[in-house]
């Protein structure tokens, strides 16, 4: 690499830094899952209990039920394995961890 009046080296270093940031971003995105805008529930979640139910074949889904045991609602319907369920501070969303099929096969 030939320096031309000291201008080439800063550009090369800037390019390497940008490429490093892109690689770090994709690594972070792959390790920390998906995120984005999520709408709140279309019902009042006061006095609701959120829980995860696992079927005999291992599929998990998230449900909500009133504290008196009535009004059960299925909130998810996908094949990902779910865990770590918790309500958001305002009670309008549930947060949970999910292992997608891609992540399952990537580990093997």
One Martini backbone bead per residue (centre of mass of N, CA, C, O) as a GRO file, in nm:
protein
  108
    1UNK     BB    1   0.094   0.039   0.026
    2UNK     BB    2   0.062   0.363  -0.085
    3UNK     BB    3   0.148   0.678   0.001
    4UNK     BB    4  -0.047   0.985  -0.047
    5UNK     BB    5   0.010   1.230   0.148
    6UNK     BB    6  -0.144   1.061   0.390
    7UNK     BB    7  -0.446   0.953   0.274
    8UNK     BB    8  -0.478   0.635   0.274
    9UNK     BB    9  -0.466   0.530   0.568
   10UNK     BB   10  -0.732   0.653   0.688
   11UNK     BB   11  -0.921   0.503   0.486
   12UNK     BB   12  -0.843   0.215   0.562
   13UNK     BB   13  -0.913   0.237   0.863
   14UNK     BB   14  -1.210   0.312   0.820
   15UNK     BB   15  -1.288   0.055   0.665
   16UNK     BB   16  -1.213  -0.148   0.887
   17UNK     BB   17  -1.403  -0.031   1.102
   18UNK     BB   18  -1.668  -0.074   0.944
   19UNK     BB   19  -1.642  -0.379   0.908
   20UNK     BB   20  -1.630  -0.443   1.210
   21UNK     BB   21  -1.912  -0.329   1.279
   22UNK     BB   22  -2.073  -0.517   1.098
   23UNK     BB   23  -1.985  -0.781   1.228
   24UNK     BB   24  -2.081  -0.711   1.516
   25UNK     BB   25  -2.377  -0.673   1.448
   26UNK     BB   26  -2.435  -0.963   1.339
   27UNK     BB   27  -2.351  -1.104   1.596
   28UNK     BB   28  -2.554  -0.970   1.784
   29UNK     BB   29  -2.813  -1.044   1.630
   30UNK     BB   30  -2.768  -1.359   1.649
   31UNK     BB   31  -2.756  -1.364   1.980
   32UNK     BB   32  -3.027  -1.154   2.053
   33UNK     BB   33  -3.233  -1.158   1.839
   34UNK     BB   34  -3.551  -1.025   1.817
   35UNK     BB   35  -3.682  -0.698   1.727
   36UNK     BB   36  -3.941  -0.446   1.795
   37UNK     BB   37  -4.244  -0.358   1.722
   38UNK     BB   38  -4.510  -0.389   1.970
   39UNK     BB   39  -4.816  -0.449   2.040
   40UNK     BB   40  -5.054  -0.444   2.248
   41UNK     BB   41  -5.313  -0.541   2.399
   42UNK     BB   42  -5.679  -0.588   2.338
   43UNK     BB   43  -5.670  -0.604   2.658
   44UNK     BB   44  -5.717  -0.608   2.993
   45UNK     BB   45  -5.446  -0.717   3.216
   46UNK     BB   46  -5.591  -0.709   3.461
   47UNK     BB   47  -5.583  -1.002   3.643
   48UNK     BB   48  -5.359  -1.148   3.485
   49UNK     BB   49  -5.214  -1.459   3.374
   50UNK     BB   50  -4.907  -1.578   3.269
   51UNK     BB   51  -4.835  -1.873   3.059
   52UNK     BB   52  -4.675  -2.189   3.000
   53UNK     BB   53  -4.750  -2.446   2.761
   54UNK     BB   54  -4.685  -2.798   2.736
   55UNK     BB   55  -4.673  -3.041   2.522
   56UNK     BB   56  -4.590  -3.369   2.468
   57UNK     BB   57  -4.417  -3.273   2.198
   58UNK     BB   58  -4.285  -2.972   2.314
   59UNK     BB   59  -4.478  -2.753   2.268
   60UNK     BB   60  -4.498  -2.396   2.310
   61UNK     BB   61  -4.729  -2.169   2.483
   62UNK     BB   62  -4.903  -1.869   2.535
   63UNK     BB   63  -5.101  -1.763   2.814
   64UNK     BB   64  -5.414  -1.626   2.937
   65UNK     BB   65  -5.557  -1.554   3.269
   66UNK     BB   66  -5.757  -1.515   3.503
   67UNK     BB   67  -5.733  -1.523   3.850
   68UNK     BB   68  -6.007  -1.721   3.851
   69UNK     BB   69  -5.966  -1.914   3.568
   70UNK     BB   70  -6.079  -1.742   3.345
   71UNK     BB   71  -6.032  -1.650   3.018
   72UNK     BB   72  -5.871  -1.810   2.816
   73UNK     BB   73  -5.570  -1.721   2.617
   74UNK     BB   74  -5.412  -1.751   2.318
   75UNK     BB   75  -5.098  -1.582   2.214
   76UNK     BB   76  -4.958  -1.830   2.075
   77UNK     BB   77  -4.852  -1.995   1.736
   78UNK     BB   78  -4.558  -2.165   1.755
   79UNK     BB   79  -4.255  -2.369   1.744
   80UNK     BB   80  -4.120  -2.224   1.957
   81UNK     BB   81  -3.924  -2.210   2.236
   82UNK     BB   82  -4.040  -2.113   2.557
   83UNK     BB   83  -3.929  -1.857   2.804
   84UNK     BB   84  -3.925  -1.621   3.048
   85UNK     BB   85  -4.186  -1.498   3.166
   86UNK     BB   86  -4.310  -1.147   3.146
   87UNK     BB   87  -4.417  -0.846   3.242
   88UNK     BB   88  -4.463  -0.543   3.179
   89UNK     BB   89  -4.487  -0.258   3.363
   90UNK     BB   90  -4.775  -0.177   3.212
   91UNK     BB   91  -4.929  -0.462   3.119
   92UNK     BB   92  -4.928  -0.479   2.773
   93UNK     BB   93  -4.687  -0.695   2.789
   94UNK     BB   94  -4.494  -0.975   2.689
   95UNK     BB   95  -4.199  -1.140   2.789
   96UNK     BB   96  -3.971  -1.359   2.597
   97UNK     BB   97  -3.814  -1.653   2.518
   98UNK     BB   98  -3.688  -1.780   2.194
   99UNK     BB   99  -3.640  -2.080   2.002
  100UNK     BB  100  -3.553  -2.124   1.702
  101UNK     BB  101  -3.491  -2.340   1.452
  102UNK     BB  102  -3.219  -2.218   1.368
  103UNK     BB  103  -3.084  -2.239   1.651
  104UNK     BB  104  -3.102  -2.542   1.687
  105UNK     BB  105  -2.929  -2.623   1.427
  106UNK     BB  106  -2.670  -2.449   1.486
  107UNK     BB  107  -2.571  -2.619   1.744
  108UNK     BB  108  -2.520  -2.908   1.583
   0.00000   0.00000   0.00000
